[in-house]
């Protein structure tokens, strides 16, 4: 075997060894580790995770839309006849929670304090109407829709033991919504990092969020030393997801800080702001929220 052939052969072996297959569960499912699967129909969609346990499955989030929730339910049926035991919300927004009703009986829904209040204010009914108008398949998927407010709202930290699994729920302050929960599986070394981080996608930095809080959360999550990192949206990866976000925020603060020190107003900063290193990221319409947050950070308010 010549050198090129050996290289090709090694690559083939490496690819077949990757735990990404799960072909029998459909093209949108990745096997992350034994009994742990992530579903997302499109790369930027919210991830749904199925964690199998001897006491029944646990879900992390319930799909970008109810169509995704039903697709995830079909995946689940191939894995087990058992009903979902717990649903954990990484955040209260509709693209993570509006599929709850598909699984919610008899599952118990767990989220951080404040999640129910934010779900009720978030205009899910209007979003459902819009989805039905845009996608014909949505009407059927929404049949039987009801909002499922979390039965359990924990504060700061919570450990959930289900069968052989231990799940640590960790509140992340001011990173994306008012109730963001990272989930850490210490034995499996897998971390669900919420929308505190993205995968080649600009964050939506709402006015109450702060870059120092986001950086502190990334530091906290990194300190757990995870082998696999799964963001709220985007392909599962490693701590490189953290490296990339830290690089983004460092450059953002440097760029905005430089313009602010030159005495530029926020509007002037926005007009002059350029960060071409990140031009290939999605959701460009959110860049101005990053500039707002960076300006608040460098001005100390
Ligand atoms: Zn969100």
CSV table of C-alpha atoms and ligand atoms in Angstrom, one decimal:
chain,number,residue,atom,x,y,z
A,1,UNK,CA,0.0,0.0,0.0
A,2,UNK,CA,1.5,3.3,-1.0
A,3,UNK,CA,1.5,6.4,1.2
A,4,UNK,CA,-1.6,8.0,-0.3
A,5,UNK,CA,-3.6,4.8,-0.1
A,6,UNK,CA,-2.6,4.3,3.5
A,7,UNK,CA,-3.7,7.9,4.2
A,8,UNK,CA,-7.1,7.3,2.5
A,9,UNK,CA,-7.5,4.0,4.3
A,10,UNK,CA,-6.8,5.6,7.7
A,11,UNK,CA,-9.2,8.4,7.0
A,12,UNK,CA,-11.9,5.8,6.1
A,13,UNK,CA,-11.3,4.0,9.4
A,14,UNK,CA,-11.4,7.3,11.3
A,15,UNK,CA,-14.7,8.2,9.8
A,16,UNK,CA,-16.4,4.9,10.5
A,17,UNK,CA,-15.1,5.0,14.0
A,18,UNK,CA,-16.8,8.4,14.6
A,19,UNK,CA,-19.9,8.1,16.8
A,20,UNK,CA,-21.9,10.2,14.4
A,21,UNK,CA,-23.7,7.5,12.4
A,22,UNK,CA,-26.9,6.4,14.0
A,23,UNK,CA,-28.1,6.1,10.4
A,24,UNK,CA,-31.0,3.8,11.4
A,25,UNK,CA,-32.4,6.8,13.4
A,26,UNK,CA,-32.5,9.0,10.3
A,27,UNK,CA,-30.3,11.6,8.8
A,28,UNK,CA,-30.8,14.3,11.4
A,29,UNK,CA,-29.7,12.3,14.4
A,30,UNK,CA,-26.2,12.1,15.8
A,31,UNK,CA,-25.1,9.5,18.3
A,32,UNK,CA,-23.0,11.4,20.8
A,33,UNK,CA,-22.1,8.5,23.1
A,34,UNK,CA,-23.8,5.3,24.3
A,35,UNK,CA,-27.5,6.1,24.7
A,36,UNK,CA,-27.2,9.8,24.0
A,37,UNK,CA,-28.5,11.2,20.7
A,38,UNK,CA,-28.9,14.7,19.3
A,39,UNK,CA,-31.6,15.6,16.7
A,40,UNK,CA,-31.7,18.8,14.6
A,41,UNK,CA,-33.2,18.9,11.1
A,42,UNK,CA,-31.1,21.9,10.0
A,43,UNK,CA,-27.6,22.9,11.2
A,44,UNK,CA,-28.8,26.1,12.9
A,45,UNK,CA,-31.9,24.6,14.5
A,46,UNK,CA,-32.2,24.2,18.3
A,47,UNK,CA,-30.9,20.8,19.3
A,48,UNK,CA,-33.1,18.1,20.9
A,49,UNK,CA,-31.2,15.6,23.0
A,50,UNK,CA,-32.4,12.2,24.0
A,51,UNK,CA,-30.5,10.6,27.0
A,52,UNK,CA,-31.5,7.0,27.6
A,53,UNK,CA,-31.5,5.8,31.2
A,54,UNK,CA,-32.6,2.5,32.8
A,55,UNK,CA,-35.5,4.5,34.3
A,56,UNK,CA,-36.7,6.0,31.0
A,57,UNK,CA,-35.4,8.7,28.7
A,58,UNK,CA,-34.6,12.3,29.6
A,59,UNK,CA,-34.9,15.0,27.0
A,60,UNK,CA,-33.0,18.3,26.8
A,61,UNK,CA,-35.2,20.8,24.9
A,62,UNK,CA,-38.1,19.7,22.6
A,63,UNK,CA,-37.3,21.1,19.1
A,64,UNK,CA,-37.1,24.1,16.9
A,65,UNK,CA,-40.8,23.7,16.0
A,66,UNK,CA,-43.6,21.1,16.9
A,67,UNK,CA,-42.7,19.4,13.5
A,68,UNK,CA,-39.3,18.7,15.0
A,69,UNK,CA,-40.8,17.6,18.3
A,70,UNK,CA,-42.8,15.0,16.4
A,71,UNK,CA,-39.8,13.9,14.4
A,72,UNK,CA,-37.8,13.5,17.7
A,73,UNK,CA,-40.7,11.5,19.1
A,74,UNK,CA,-40.4,9.1,16.2
A,75,UNK,CA,-36.7,8.7,16.9
A,76,UNK,CA,-37.5,8.1,20.6
A,77,UNK,CA,-40.0,5.3,19.6
A,78,UNK,CA,-37.3,3.5,17.7
A,79,UNK,CA,-35.1,3.6,20.9
A,80,UNK,CA,-37.5,2.7,23.6
A,81,UNK,CA,-41.1,2.0,24.4
A,82,UNK,CA,-40.7,3.9,27.7
A,83,UNK,CA,-42.3,7.4,28.0
A,84,UNK,CA,-40.1,10.4,28.6
A,85,UNK,CA,-39.3,10.7,32.3
A,86,UNK,CA,-37.9,14.3,32.5
A,87,UNK,CA,-37.7,17.3,30.1
A,88,UNK,CA,-35.0,19.8,30.9
A,89,UNK,CA,-35.1,23.3,29.3
A,90,UNK,CA,-31.9,25.0,28.5
A,91,UNK,CA,-33.9,28.2,28.0
A,92,UNK,CA,-37.6,29.2,27.9
A,93,UNK,CA,-37.8,30.4,24.3
A,94,UNK,CA,-40.3,28.8,21.9
A,95,UNK,CA,-37.6,27.2,19.7
A,96,UNK,CA,-36.6,25.1,22.7
A,97,UNK,CA,-39.9,24.5,24.5
A,98,UNK,CA,-42.9,24.6,22.2
A,99,UNK,CA,-42.6,20.9,21.5
A,100,UNK,CA,-43.1,20.0,25.1
A,101,UNK,CA,-46.7,19.0,24.7
A,102,UNK,CA,-45.7,16.1,22.4
A,103,UNK,CA,-43.8,14.4,25.3
A,104,UNK,CA,-45.3,16.0,28.4
A,105,UNK,CA,-47.5,13.3,29.7
A,106,UNK,CA,-46.3,11.9,32.0
A,107,UNK,CA,-42.9,13.7,31.8
A,108,UNK,CA,-41.9,16.3,34.4
A,109,UNK,CA,-40.5,19.5,33.0
A,110,UNK,CA,-37.6,21.2,34.8
A,111,UNK,CA,-36.2,24.7,34.2
A,112,UNK,CA,-34.6,27.5,36.1
A,113,UNK,CA,-36.6,29.9,38.2
A,114,UNK,CA,-38.2,32.5,35.9
A,115,UNK,CA,-38.7,30.2,33.0
A,116,UNK,CA,-42.5,30.0,33.4
A,117,UNK,CA,-42.8,33.8,33.5
A,118,UNK,CA,-40.7,34.2,30.4
A,119,UNK,CA,-42.6,31.5,28.5
A,120,UNK,CA,-45.9,33.2,29.2
A,121,UNK,CA,-44.5,36.6,27.9
A,122,UNK,CA,-42.8,35.2,24.9
A,123,UNK,CA,-45.6,35.3,22.3
A,124,UNK,CA,-45.6,31.6,21.6
A,125,UNK,CA,-49.2,31.7,20.3
A,126,UNK,CA,-48.3,34.3,17.7
A,127,UNK,CA,-45.3,32.3,16.7
A,128,UNK,CA,-47.4,29.2,16.3
A,129,UNK,CA,-49.8,31.2,14.0
A,130,UNK,CA,-46.9,32.4,11.9
A,131,UNK,CA,-45.5,28.9,11.6
A,132,UNK,CA,-48.9,27.5,10.5
A,133,UNK,CA,-49.2,30.2,7.8
A,134,UNK,CA,-45.7,29.5,6.5
A,135,UNK,CA,-45.6,25.7,6.6
A,136,UNK,CA,-48.6,23.5,5.8
A,137,UNK,CA,-47.3,20.6,7.9
A,138,UNK,CA,-47.3,22.7,11.0
A,139,UNK,CA,-51.1,22.7,11.4
A,140,UNK,CA,-51.1,18.9,12.0
A,141,UNK,CA,-47.9,19.0,14.1
A,142,UNK,CA,-49.6,21.7,16.4
A,143,UNK,CA,-52.7,19.5,16.9
A,144,UNK,CA,-53.2,19.3,20.7
A,145,UNK,CA,-50.8,22.1,21.4
A,146,UNK,CA,-50.7,23.5,24.9
A,147,UNK,CA,-48.0,25.3,26.8
A,148,UNK,CA,-46.4,23.2,29.5
A,149,UNK,CA,-45.0,25.4,32.2
A,150,UNK,CA,-42.2,23.6,34.1
A,151,UNK,CA,-43.5,21.7,37.1
A,152,UNK,CA,-40.1,22.2,38.8
A,153,UNK,CA,-38.2,25.5,38.8
A,154,UNK,CA,-34.8,25.1,40.6
A,155,UNK,CA,-32.5,27.8,41.7
A,156,UNK,CA,-28.7,28.0,40.9
A,157,UNK,CA,-27.9,24.3,41.0
A,158,UNK,CA,-29.7,21.0,40.9
A,159,UNK,CA,-28.5,17.4,40.7
A,160,UNK,CA,-30.9,15.0,39.0
A,161,UNK,CA,-30.2,11.2,39.3
A,162,UNK,CA,-32.1,9.1,36.9
A,163,UNK,CA,-31.2,5.4,36.7
A,164,UNK,CA,-27.4,5.2,36.1
A,165,UNK,CA,-27.1,8.8,35.0
A,166,UNK,CA,-26.3,11.9,37.0
A,167,UNK,CA,-27.2,15.3,35.5
A,168,UNK,CA,-26.0,18.5,37.0
A,169,UNK,CA,-28.1,21.5,36.2
A,170,UNK,CA,-26.2,24.8,36.4
A,171,UNK,CA,-27.8,28.2,36.1
A,172,UNK,CA,-26.0,30.7,33.8
A,173,UNK,CA,-26.8,34.3,34.6
A,174,UNK,CA,-27.4,36.9,31.9
A,175,UNK,CA,-26.2,34.8,29.0
A,176,UNK,CA,-29.2,34.6,26.7
A,177,UNK,CA,-32.6,34.5,28.4
A,178,UNK,CA,-33.8,35.0,32.0
A,179,UNK,CA,-33.5,31.3,32.8
A,180,UNK,CA,-30.6,29.6,31.1
A,181,UNK,CA,-29.5,26.1,32.3
A,182,UNK,CA,-26.3,24.3,31.3
A,183,UNK,CA,-26.4,20.6,31.8
A,184,UNK,CA,-23.3,18.6,32.8
A,185,UNK,CA,-23.0,14.8,32.7
A,186,UNK,CA,-19.8,14.3,34.9
A,187,UNK,CA,-19.4,10.6,34.1
A,188,UNK,CA,-19.8,11.0,30.4
A,189,UNK,CA,-18.0,14.4,30.3
A,190,UNK,CA,-20.7,15.9,28.1
A,191,UNK,CA,-21.8,19.5,28.5
A,192,UNK,CA,-24.9,21.2,27.1
A,193,UNK,CA,-23.7,24.8,27.0
A,194,UNK,CA,-27.0,26.6,26.1
A,195,UNK,CA,-27.2,29.6,23.8
A,196,UNK,CA,-24.4,31.2,25.9
A,197,UNK,CA,-22.4,30.0,23.0
A,198,UNK,CA,-23.1,29.5,19.3
A,199,UNK,CA,-21.5,27.7,16.4
A,200,UNK,CA,-20.5,30.2,13.7
A,201,UNK,CA,-23.5,32.3,14.5
A,202,UNK,CA,-23.8,35.8,16.0
A,203,UNK,CA,-25.4,35.9,19.4
A,204,UNK,CA,-28.6,37.9,20.1
A,205,UNK,CA,-27.4,40.1,23.0
A,206,UNK,CA,-30.6,41.4,24.6
A,207,UNK,CA,-30.3,44.6,26.6
A,208,UNK,CA,-30.1,42.9,30.0
A,209,UNK,CA,-27.3,40.6,29.0
A,210,UNK,CA,-23.6,41.4,29.7
A,211,UNK,CA,-20.5,40.3,28.0
A,212,UNK,CA,-18.6,39.9,31.4
A,213,UNK,CA,-21.4,37.5,32.5
A,214,UNK,CA,-21.2,35.5,29.3
A,215,UNK,CA,-17.4,35.3,29.6
A,216,UNK,CA,-17.7,34.2,33.2
A,217,UNK,CA,-20.2,31.5,32.2
A,218,UNK,CA,-17.9,30.2,29.5
A,219,UNK,CA,-15.0,30.1,32.0
A,220,UNK,CA,-17.2,28.2,34.5
A,221,UNK,CA,-18.3,25.7,31.8
A,222,UNK,CA,-14.7,25.3,30.6
A,223,UNK,CA,-13.6,24.5,34.2
A,224,UNK,CA,-15.7,21.4,34.1
A,225,UNK,CA,-13.3,20.1,31.4
A,226,UNK,CA,-15.9,18.6,29.1
A,227,UNK,CA,-14.9,16.3,26.2
A,228,UNK,CA,-18.0,17.1,24.2
A,229,UNK,CA,-19.8,20.5,24.1
A,230,UNK,CA,-23.3,20.9,22.7
A,231,UNK,CA,-24.5,24.5,22.2
A,232,UNK,CA,-28.2,25.4,22.2
A,233,UNK,CA,-28.1,25.5,18.4
A,234,UNK,CA,-25.5,24.1,16.0
A,235,UNK,CA,-23.4,21.0,15.6
A,236,UNK,CA,-22.0,19.2,18.7
A,237,UNK,CA,-18.3,19.9,19.1
A,238,UNK,CA,-15.6,20.3,21.7
A,239,UNK,CA,-14.2,23.2,23.8
A,240,UNK,CA,-13.2,24.7,20.5
A,241,UNK,CA,-16.7,26.2,20.6
A,242,UNK,CA,-15.6,28.1,23.7
A,243,UNK,CA,-12.3,29.1,22.1
A,244,UNK,CA,-14.2,30.6,19.1
A,245,UNK,CA,-16.6,32.5,21.3
A,246,UNK,CA,-13.9,33.9,23.5
A,247,UNK,CA,-12.0,35.0,20.4
A,248,UNK,CA,-15.1,36.7,19.1
A,249,UNK,CA,-15.8,38.6,22.4
A,250,UNK,CA,-12.1,39.6,22.8
A,251,UNK,CA,-12.0,41.1,19.3
A,252,UNK,CA,-15.4,42.7,19.8
A,253,UNK,CA,-14.4,44.4,23.0
A,254,UNK,CA,-11.0,45.5,21.5
A,255,UNK,CA,-12.7,46.9,18.3
A,256,UNK,CA,-15.5,48.7,20.1
A,257,UNK,CA,-13.1,49.8,22.9
A,258,UNK,CA,-10.7,51.4,20.5
A,259,UNK,CA,-13.5,53.4,18.8
A,260,UNK,CA,-15.0,54.4,22.1
A,261,UNK,CA,-11.6,55.6,23.4
A,262,UNK,CA,-11.4,57.8,20.3
A,263,UNK,CA,-14.5,59.5,21.7
A,264,UNK,CA,-17.0,58.0,19.2
A,265,UNK,CA,-20.7,57.9,20.0
A,266,UNK,CA,-22.5,54.6,19.9
A,267,UNK,CA,-24.0,55.5,16.5
A,268,UNK,CA,-20.5,56.4,15.2
A,269,UNK,CA,-19.1,53.1,16.5
A,270,UNK,CA,-21.9,51.2,14.7
A,271,UNK,CA,-21.2,53.0,11.5
A,272,UNK,CA,-17.5,52.3,11.6
A,273,UNK,CA,-17.6,48.8,13.1
A,274,UNK,CA,-16.0,46.1,11.0
A,275,UNK,CA,-14.9,42.6,12.1
A,276,UNK,CA,-14.2,40.7,8.8
A,277,UNK,CA,-12.8,37.7,10.6
A,278,UNK,CA,-16.3,36.7,11.5
A,279,UNK,CA,-18.0,37.5,8.2
A,280,UNK,CA,-18.9,33.9,7.6
A,281,UNK,CA,-21.0,33.7,10.7
A,282,UNK,CA,-24.8,33.5,10.3
A,283,UNK,CA,-27.5,35.9,11.7
A,284,UNK,CA,-25.7,39.1,10.7
A,285,UNK,CA,-28.7,41.1,11.6
A,286,UNK,CA,-27.7,40.6,15.3
A,287,UNK,CA,-24.3,42.3,15.0
A,288,UNK,CA,-25.7,45.6,16.3
A,289,UNK,CA,-26.7,43.9,19.6
A,290,UNK,CA,-23.1,42.8,20.0
A,291,UNK,CA,-21.9,46.4,19.5
A,292,UNK,CA,-24.5,47.7,22.0
A,293,UNK,CA,-23.3,45.1,24.6
A,294,UNK,CA,-19.6,45.8,24.0
A,295,UNK,CA,-20.2,49.6,24.2
A,296,UNK,CA,-22.0,49.1,27.6
A,297,UNK,CA,-19.1,46.9,28.7
A,298,UNK,CA,-16.3,49.3,27.7
A,299,UNK,CA,-18.2,52.3,29.2
A,300,UNK,CA,-18.7,50.4,32.4
A,301,UNK,CA,-22.5,50.4,32.4
B,1,LIG,ZN1,-33.4,31.6,22.6
